[in-house]
Amino acid sequence: MKAKRLFYLGTLLLVTPALSGCWLLAVGGAGAYGGYKAKEEGYTLQNPVKKERPGEQPDRD
């Protein structure tokens, strides 16, 4: 019984770091998709985030 529990604990410790990279990729992809959809709706990524009005040119330095 103790060996089985130790096996499960060892498996959990080995699998958890492998899955952490997948979660980071999934969250990054969701953020990128959100930014893409916001750009389609006319929002710009600057501080503060605002929506572009038709005919308005973004400030370029």
Coordinates of C-alpha atoms in Angstrom, one line a residue, residues 17-36:
P17 CA 6.5 20.5 -14.3
A18 CA 5.8 19.1 -17.8
L19 CA 2.2 20.4 -17.7
S20 CA 3.2 23.9 -16.5
G21 CA 4.7 24.8 -19.9
C22 CA 1.4 23.8 -21.6
W23 CA -0.6 26.0 -19.3
L24 CA 1.7 29.0 -20.1
L25 CA 1.3 28.5 -23.8
A26 CA -2.4 28.2 -23.5
V27 CA -2.7 31.4 -21.5
G28 CA -0.3 33.2 -23.8
G29 CA -2.4 32.1 -26.8
A30 CA -5.6 33.3 -25.2
G31 CA -4.1 36.7 -24.5
A32 CA -2.8 37.0 -28.0
Y33 CA -6.2 36.1 -29.4
G34 CA -7.9 38.7 -27.1
G35 CA -5.5 41.4 -28.3
Y36 CA -6.2 40.4 -31.9

